[in-house]
């Protein structure tokens, strides 16, 4: 990648977005050059905060002219370092915060058009304001930005019913690496007019262009729900329950979230204000949520019937049904505390594997056994969206022995290799919902079909021939 | 595009797939070189029918070596000539008929893996066999092949609830223009592991590669439905009803199909065995279907309540509720007779426009007025999926005056220009569900953003640098 000197860069950027919206070297870059997990520490020539698509286009065109790399950044809540500049300090960090307008809400078309810097929660609230649901829901929703959700094709806890972010995107506005603009914001539900180019930019982590706005799907708002947490004698029971719940209520089954006993223990130990309504004697726990848009629908009876039969047969060994919204919230709080609890428990080597759902139990057993063979001292816990075959495997290491990423790197590589090999052997992929970024870029090459990998690389070279868009993400540097 | 001589081509193809599966020049090519509307008459060097993905790859590799164009063809039921070879007779027609295995059905994962030559109806039946729904439904379902549905991103009558074909595809197997194979058949619901390359081939009409197999989404099977046909005083009422039905039953609203009075009259005149339960006094008729997967759900009451209020207010001037499956079938028969009736009524200049739904009424009024100004003798009728903003505009010309495509071409061009300009002016695109093929390729250039058009062209050149994959489709020849 050609890199020009940065003479006068700050002044040129200031000329485009206004001096108050450029952070020069020496000004406070700290919040923007380290990922939230603290794994990657980069440097930047400048941090720039444009306020409009036109300003983003102007900044990208300037960087393209000068051959300066651009690292698009939203809420900086990513799990794989996809928004962190490298340590060379030759990149500009492009913050989308100021593109935060809801451009349009259309209840008739069930769509909303938002700018990339909108906070996910603000979009959920705008949808609720017109009695609609925007279903994307994840731990960071109070601070992550939709541009980042789109760039990583984020998942979350409602994918079982509504799909990953990709399935929620009706249209995109993208600034291409040369500063030109692709406008596919029409919220059309049907379109067979040539190639669907917007798909390239969803999940591309800013390596092909900068997403500046999107038109998203809205859904009828659920008016009733039923929620239970149950203890399972083995993870296979989760799949049996999935089948029975689907037979009973169809796609009213919205969430099916599994946690291993070890995962719940980590929360009990490190997030003490979260009450756990079980004696932790079962190997797996499962959160089940049903929702419906018709207030008159009775969801509790079919849920009780399925669980009563399961208890009878020993498929479920214990069950708690939420009697109120507050109780439902308390049970969800357990699930939403996994990241915080695990982070406090030690140095976490985490994974985002997804396998064909029927292979999920074998995957869980194999990775636990093999990680413990490889690293006897590790604490292996799991949580995830078992209804989609997406189980997050966490190997928690002693923080005194492994205080940081550098110290942990060699053992982390061995753990990753075990998990990745099992994932590939069982027909899965290494990232279901977090993305590739820096964390997974080298591993992607190890486990991906060479034809597919080569085509990804050729698409990158086609759209970004000089390699200025978020270099070192998805693809290894200089690949 | 380099074109080699065809010396020994038939023998080489026979060596790959067996002589009985190659139709040499002089053998009966007729069913394969004319589109079903009879608009395009092509010629072929040979028609070849491989039986497996490996044979498809071998045929494509052979053609690539010899610089011979390939025209993939499924059921040959397409609406825009995307599967018809040109008249130069320098192409090989690649039929997918013999790739017709259902490779796997997975009720737990709600997915089915099928080969490209599977008839759509056979897939619907395989899904029903495991008590699931494959929702793609369209007039040609008894003879169209899923490979063609994927290549054109087909729509149909259940898009409102389930989306176009693109949204139903979980994975693809594709033979690339060099004969190499891209395998993304894992039916993963979640995947953020790099670019989603399979999206490029959905809706690409075989111009980027040959789809040989797909993993598709299945859904819980609806167990109850309620259906009505109503007469509307104006098309705006359809959108008001859409909002009220969604408020009443959420996404249980599965279909919302509109027909102009002229369209129903065409059916009454030319498909006399189809009974019409109305005196045709209203300007628009609307077919409404609600479905649910829970047998205990009462859909009839909310439908009756919405329609009773609408009749009260004059939003609806007449209504028929189906009292039985047979009556529901009879009402659907009207909708499914539009193509047959229109074809018998004269020479049809048809369109597949989609506009943002709120613009659909203005679109319908403007195109009717402007076509009649442009071609006073035309009979302008409309039908379509008004819930998605997709209205098919048909200008029916006197068949004695316009016996064929050649004679009709000049007036068809003028009609197309009117419809395309209105479509673009109202924020729509010219193909919602049929594709581009030959019919729309030049028109696509007229109304598409140049940045988008250029990027489509660059993607084509990247994947198919020698231009052997279905030349002259989507992109104008030699573009």
CSV table of N, CA and C in Angstrom, one decimal, chain B residues 295-388:
chain,number,residue,atom,x,y,z
B,295,UNK,N,-52.9,-24.4,14.8
B,295,UNK,CA,-54.2,-24.7,14.3
B,295,UNK,C,-55.3,-24.0,15.1
B,296,UNK,N,-55.0,-23.7,16.3
B,296,UNK,CA,-56.0,-23.1,17.2
B,296,UNK,C,-56.3,-21.6,17.0
B,297,UNK,N,-55.5,-21.0,16.1
B,297,UNK,CA,-55.6,-19.6,15.9
B,297,UNK,C,-56.8,-19.3,15.1
B,298,UNK,N,-57.6,-18.3,15.5
B,298,UNK,CA,-58.8,-17.8,14.8
B,298,UNK,C,-58.4,-16.7,13.9
B,299,UNK,N,-58.3,-16.9,12.6
B,299,UNK,CA,-57.9,-15.8,11.6
B,299,UNK,C,-59.1,-15.2,11.0
B,300,UNK,N,-60.2,-16.0,11.0
B,300,UNK,CA,-61.4,-15.5,10.3
B,300,UNK,C,-62.0,-14.3,11.0
B,301,UNK,N,-62.1,-14.3,12.3
B,301,UNK,CA,-62.7,-13.2,13.1
B,301,UNK,C,-61.9,-11.9,12.8
B,302,UNK,N,-60.6,-11.8,13.0
B,302,UNK,CA,-60.0,-10.5,12.7
B,302,UNK,C,-60.1,-10.1,11.3
B,303,UNK,N,-60.1,-11.0,10.3
B,303,UNK,CA,-60.3,-10.7,8.9
B,303,UNK,C,-61.7,-10.1,8.7
B,304,UNK,N,-62.7,-10.7,9.3
B,304,UNK,CA,-64.1,-10.2,9.2
B,304,UNK,C,-64.2,-8.9,9.8
B,305,UNK,N,-63.6,-8.7,10.9
B,305,UNK,CA,-63.7,-7.4,11.6
B,305,UNK,C,-63.1,-6.2,10.8
B,306,UNK,N,-61.9,-6.5,10.2
B,306,UNK,CA,-61.2,-5.5,9.4
B,306,UNK,C,-62.1,-5.2,8.2
B,307,UNK,N,-62.6,-6.2,7.6
B,307,UNK,CA,-63.4,-6.0,6.3
B,307,UNK,C,-64.8,-5.3,6.6
B,308,UNK,N,-65.4,-5.7,7.8
B,308,UNK,CA,-66.7,-5.1,8.1
B,308,UNK,C,-66.5,-3.6,8.3
B,309,UNK,N,-65.4,-3.2,9.0
B,309,UNK,CA,-65.2,-1.8,9.2
B,309,UNK,C,-64.9,-1.1,7.9
B,310,UNK,N,-64.2,-1.8,7.1
B,310,UNK,CA,-63.8,-1.2,5.8
B,310,UNK,C,-65.0,-1.0,4.9
B,311,UNK,N,-65.9,-2.0,4.9
B,311,UNK,CA,-67.2,-1.9,4.1
B,311,UNK,C,-68.0,-0.7,4.7
B,312,UNK,N,-68.1,-0.6,6.0
B,312,UNK,CA,-68.8,0.4,6.7
B,312,UNK,C,-68.3,1.8,6.2
B,313,UNK,N,-67.0,1.9,6.0
B,313,UNK,CA,-66.4,3.3,5.7
B,313,UNK,C,-66.3,3.5,4.2
B,314,UNK,N,-66.7,2.4,3.4
B,314,UNK,CA,-66.6,2.6,2.0
B,314,UNK,C,-65.1,2.3,1.4
B,315,UNK,N,-64.2,1.9,2.3
B,315,UNK,CA,-62.9,1.5,1.9
B,315,UNK,C,-62.9,0.3,1.0
B,316,UNK,N,-63.9,-0.5,1.2
B,316,UNK,CA,-64.2,-1.7,0.4
B,316,UNK,C,-65.6,-1.7,0.0
B,317,UNK,N,-65.9,-2.0,-1.3
B,317,UNK,CA,-67.3,-1.9,-1.8
B,317,UNK,C,-68.0,-3.2,-1.9
B,318,UNK,N,-67.2,-4.3,-1.8
B,318,UNK,CA,-67.8,-5.7,-1.9
B,318,UNK,C,-66.7,-6.6,-1.4
B,319,UNK,N,-67.2,-7.7,-0.8
B,319,UNK,CA,-66.2,-8.7,-0.3
B,319,UNK,C,-66.7,-10.1,-0.3
B,320,UNK,N,-65.8,-11.0,-0.7
B,320,UNK,CA,-66.2,-12.5,-0.6
B,320,UNK,C,-65.2,-13.2,0.3
B,321,UNK,N,-65.7,-13.9,1.3
B,321,UNK,CA,-64.8,-14.7,2.1
B,321,UNK,C,-64.9,-16.1,1.7
B,322,UNK,N,-63.8,-16.8,1.6
B,322,UNK,CA,-63.8,-18.2,1.2
B,322,UNK,C,-64.3,-19.0,2.4
B,323,UNK,N,-65.3,-19.8,2.1
B,323,UNK,CA,-66.0,-20.6,3.2
B,323,UNK,C,-65.3,-22.0,3.2
B,324,UNK,N,-64.5,-22.3,2.3
B,324,UNK,CA,-63.9,-23.7,2.2
B,324,UNK,C,-62.6,-23.6,1.4
B,325,UNK,N,-61.8,-24.7,1.5
B,325,UNK,CA,-60.6,-24.8,0.8
B,325,UNK,C,-60.8,-24.7,-0.7
B,326,UNK,N,-62.0,-25.3,-1.1
B,326,UNK,CA,-62.3,-25.2,-2.6
B,326,UNK,C,-62.6,-23.8,-3.0
B,327,UNK,N,-63.3,-23.1,-2.2
B,327,UNK,CA,-63.6,-21.7,-2.6
B,327,UNK,C,-62.3,-20.8,-2.6
B,328,UNK,N,-61.4,-21.1,-1.6
B,328,UNK,CA,-60.2,-20.4,-1.6
B,328,UNK,C,-59.4,-20.7,-2.9
B,329,UNK,N,-59.4,-22.0,-3.2
B,329,UNK,CA,-58.7,-22.4,-4.5
B,329,UNK,C,-59.3,-21.7,-5.7
B,330,UNK,N,-60.6,-21.5,-5.7
B,330,UNK,CA,-61.3,-20.9,-6.9
B,330,UNK,C,-60.9,-19.4,-6.9
B,331,UNK,N,-60.7,-18.7,-5.8
B,331,UNK,CA,-60.3,-17.3,-5.8
B,331,UNK,C,-58.9,-17.2,-6.2
B,332,UNK,N,-58.0,-18.1,-5.7
B,332,UNK,CA,-56.6,-18.1,-6.2
B,332,UNK,C,-56.5,-18.4,-7.7
B,333,UNK,N,-57.4,-19.2,-8.2
B,333,UNK,CA,-57.4,-19.5,-9.6
B,333,UNK,C,-57.5,-18.3,-10.5
B,334,UNK,N,-58.3,-17.3,-10.0
B,334,UNK,CA,-58.4,-16.0,-10.7
B,334,UNK,C,-57.1,-15.4,-10.8
B,335,UNK,N,-56.4,-15.3,-9.7
B,335,UNK,CA,-55.1,-14.6,-9.7
B,335,UNK,C,-54.1,-15.4,-10.5
B,336,UNK,N,-54.1,-16.7,-10.5
B,336,UNK,CA,-53.2,-17.5,-11.2
B,336,UNK,C,-53.5,-17.6,-12.7
B,337,UNK,N,-54.6,-17.0,-13.1
B,337,UNK,CA,-55.0,-17.0,-14.6
B,337,UNK,C,-54.5,-15.7,-15.3
B,338,UNK,N,-53.9,-14.8,-14.6
B,338,UNK,CA,-53.6,-13.5,-15.3
B,338,UNK,C,-52.7,-13.7,-16.5
B,339,UNK,N,-51.6,-14.6,-16.4
B,339,UNK,CA,-50.7,-14.7,-17.5
B,339,UNK,C,-51.4,-15.3,-18.7
B,340,UNK,N,-52.1,-16.4,-18.4
B,340,UNK,CA,-52.8,-17.1,-19.5
B,340,UNK,C,-53.8,-16.2,-20.2
B,341,UNK,N,-54.6,-15.5,-19.4
B,341,UNK,CA,-55.7,-14.7,-19.9
B,341,UNK,C,-55.1,-13.5,-20.8
B,342,UNK,N,-54.0,-12.9,-20.2
B,342,UNK,CA,-53.4,-11.8,-20.9
B,342,UNK,C,-52.8,-12.2,-22.2
B,343,UNK,N,-52.1,-13.4,-22.2
B,343,UNK,CA,-51.5,-13.9,-23.4
B,343,UNK,C,-52.5,-14.1,-24.5
B,344,UNK,N,-53.7,-14.6,-24.1
B,344,UNK,CA,-54.7,-14.8,-25.1
B,344,UNK,C,-55.4,-13.6,-25.6
B,345,UNK,N,-55.2,-12.5,-24.9
B,345,UNK,CA,-55.9,-11.2,-25.2
B,345,UNK,C,-55.3,-10.4,-26.3
B,346,UNK,N,-54.0,-10.7,-26.5
B,346,UNK,CA,-53.3,-10.0,-27.6
B,346,UNK,C,-51.8,-10.0,-27.3
B,347,UNK,N,-51.1,-9.1,-28.0
B,347,UNK,CA,-49.6,-9.0,-27.8
B,347,UNK,C,-49.4,-8.2,-26.5
B,348,UNK,N,-48.7,-8.8,-25.5
B,348,UNK,CA,-48.5,-8.2,-24.2
B,348,UNK,C,-47.2,-7.6,-24.1
B,349,UNK,N,-47.2,-6.3,-23.8
B,349,UNK,CA,-45.9,-5.6,-23.4
B,349,UNK,C,-46.0,-5.5,-21.8
B,350,UNK,N,-45.3,-6.4,-21.1
B,350,UNK,CA,-45.4,-6.5,-19.7
B,350,UNK,C,-44.3,-5.9,-18.9
B,351,UNK,N,-44.5,-5.6,-17.7
B,351,UNK,CA,-43.5,-4.9,-16.9
B,351,UNK,C,-43.5,-5.5,-15.5
B,352,UNK,N,-42.3,-5.3,-14.8
B,352,UNK,CA,-42.1,-5.9,-13.5
B,352,UNK,C,-41.6,-4.9,-12.5
B,353,UNK,N,-42.1,-3.7,-12.7
B,353,UNK,CA,-41.6,-2.6,-11.8
B,353,UNK,C,-42.0,-2.8,-10.3
B,354,UNK,N,-41.1,-2.3,-9.5
B,354,UNK,CA,-41.4,-2.2,-8.1
B,354,UNK,C,-41.0,-0.8,-7.6
B,355,UNK,N,-41.9,-0.1,-6.9
B,355,UNK,CA,-41.7,1.2,-6.3
B,355,UNK,C,-41.9,1.1,-4.8
B,356,UNK,N,-41.3,2.1,-4.1
B,356,UNK,CA,-41.6,2.2,-2.6
B,356,UNK,C,-43.1,2.1,-2.5
B,357,UNK,N,-43.6,1.3,-1.6
B,357,UNK,CA,-45.1,1.0,-1.5
B,357,UNK,C,-45.9,2.2,-1.5
B,358,UNK,N,-45.5,3.3,-0.8
B,358,UNK,CA,-46.3,4.5,-0.7
B,358,UNK,C,-46.5,5.1,-2.0
B,359,UNK,N,-45.6,4.8,-3.0
B,359,UNK,CA,-45.8,5.4,-4.3
B,359,UNK,C,-46.6,4.6,-5.3
B,360,UNK,N,-47.0,3.4,-4.9
B,360,UNK,CA,-47.6,2.5,-5.8
B,360,UNK,C,-48.9,3.1,-6.4
B,361,UNK,N,-49.8,3.8,-5.6
B,361,UNK,CA,-51.0,4.3,-6.3
B,361,UNK,C,-50.7,5.4,-7.4
B,362,UNK,N,-49.7,6.3,-7.0
B,362,UNK,CA,-49.4,7.3,-8.0
B,362,UNK,C,-48.8,6.6,-9.3
B,363,UNK,N,-47.9,5.6,-9.0
B,363,UNK,CA,-47.3,4.9,-10.1
B,363,UNK,C,-48.4,4.3,-11.1
B,364,UNK,N,-49.4,3.6,-10.5
B,364,UNK,CA,-50.5,3.0,-11.2
B,364,UNK,C,-51.2,4.0,-12.1
B,365,UNK,N,-51.6,5.2,-11.5
B,365,UNK,CA,-52.3,6.2,-12.2
B,365,UNK,C,-51.5,6.8,-13.3
B,366,UNK,N,-50.2,7.1,-13.0
B,366,UNK,CA,-49.4,7.8,-14.0
B,366,UNK,C,-49.1,6.9,-15.2
B,367,UNK,N,-48.7,5.6,-15.0
B,367,UNK,CA,-48.4,4.8,-16.1
B,367,UNK,C,-49.6,4.6,-17.0
B,368,UNK,N,-50.8,4.4,-16.4
B,368,UNK,CA,-52.0,4.1,-17.2
B,368,UNK,C,-52.2,5.3,-18.1
B,369,UNK,N,-52.2,6.5,-17.5
B,369,UNK,CA,-52.5,7.7,-18.2
B,369,UNK,C,-51.5,7.9,-19.3
B,370,UNK,N,-50.2,7.8,-19.0
B,370,UNK,CA,-49.1,8.1,-20.0
B,370,UNK,C,-49.1,7.0,-21.1
B,371,UNK,N,-49.3,5.8,-20.8
B,371,UNK,CA,-49.3,4.8,-21.9
B,371,UNK,C,-50.4,5.0,-22.8
B,372,UNK,N,-51.6,5.4,-22.3
B,372,UNK,CA,-52.8,5.7,-23.2
B,372,UNK,C,-52.5,6.9,-24.0
B,373,UNK,N,-51.8,7.9,-23.5
B,373,UNK,CA,-51.4,9.1,-24.3
B,373,UNK,C,-50.5,8.6,-25.4
B,374,UNK,N,-49.5,7.7,-25.0
B,374,UNK,CA,-48.5,7.3,-26.0
B,374,UNK,C,-49.0,6.4,-27.0
B,375,UNK,N,-49.9,5.4,-26.6
B,375,UNK,CA,-50.4,4.4,-27.5
B,375,UNK,C,-51.9,4.3,-27.2
B,376,UNK,N,-52.7,5.2,-27.8
B,376,UNK,CA,-54.2,5.2,-27.5
B,376,UNK,C,-54.9,3.9,-27.7
B,377,UNK,N,-54.4,3.0,-28.6
B,377,UNK,CA,-55.1,1.7,-28.8
B,377,UNK,C,-54.8,0.7,-27.8
B,378,UNK,N,-53.9,0.9,-26.9
B,378,UNK,CA,-53.4,-0.1,-26.0
B,378,UNK,C,-54.5,-0.4,-24.9
B,379,UNK,N,-54.5,-1.6,-24.4
B,379,UNK,CA,-55.4,-2.0,-23.3
B,379,UNK,C,-54.5,-2.1,-22.1
B,380,UNK,N,-54.6,-1.2,-21.1
B,380,UNK,CA,-53.6,-1.2,-20.0
B,380,UNK,C,-54.3,-1.9,-18.8
B,381,UNK,N,-53.7,-3.0,-18.4
B,381,UNK,CA,-54.2,-3.7,-17.2
B,381,UNK,C,-53.0,-3.9,-16.2
B,382,UNK,N,-53.4,-4.1,-14.9
B,382,UNK,CA,-52.3,-4.3,-13.9
B,382,UNK,C,-52.7,-5.4,-12.9
B,383,UNK,N,-51.7,-6.1,-12.5
B,383,UNK,CA,-51.9,-7.1,-11.4
B,383,UNK,C,-50.5,-7.1,-10.6
B,384,UNK,N,-50.6,-7.5,-9.4
B,384,UNK,CA,-49.3,-7.7,-8.7
B,384,UNK,C,-49.4,-7.7,-7.2
B,385,UNK,N,-48.2,-7.6,-6.6
B,385,UNK,CA,-48.1,-7.8,-5.2
B,385,UNK,C,-48.0,-6.5,-4.5
B,386,UNK,N,-49.2,-5.9,-4.3
B,386,UNK,CA,-49.2,-4.5,-3.9
B,386,UNK,C,-48.6,-4.3,-2.5
B,387,UNK,N,-48.6,-5.3,-1.7
B,387,UNK,CA,-48.0,-5.2,-0.4
B,387,UNK,C,-46.5,-5.0,-0.5
B,388,UNK,N,-45.9,-5.3,-1.6
B,388,UNK,CA,-44.5,-5.1,-1.8
B,388,UNK,C,-44.2,-3.9,-2.7
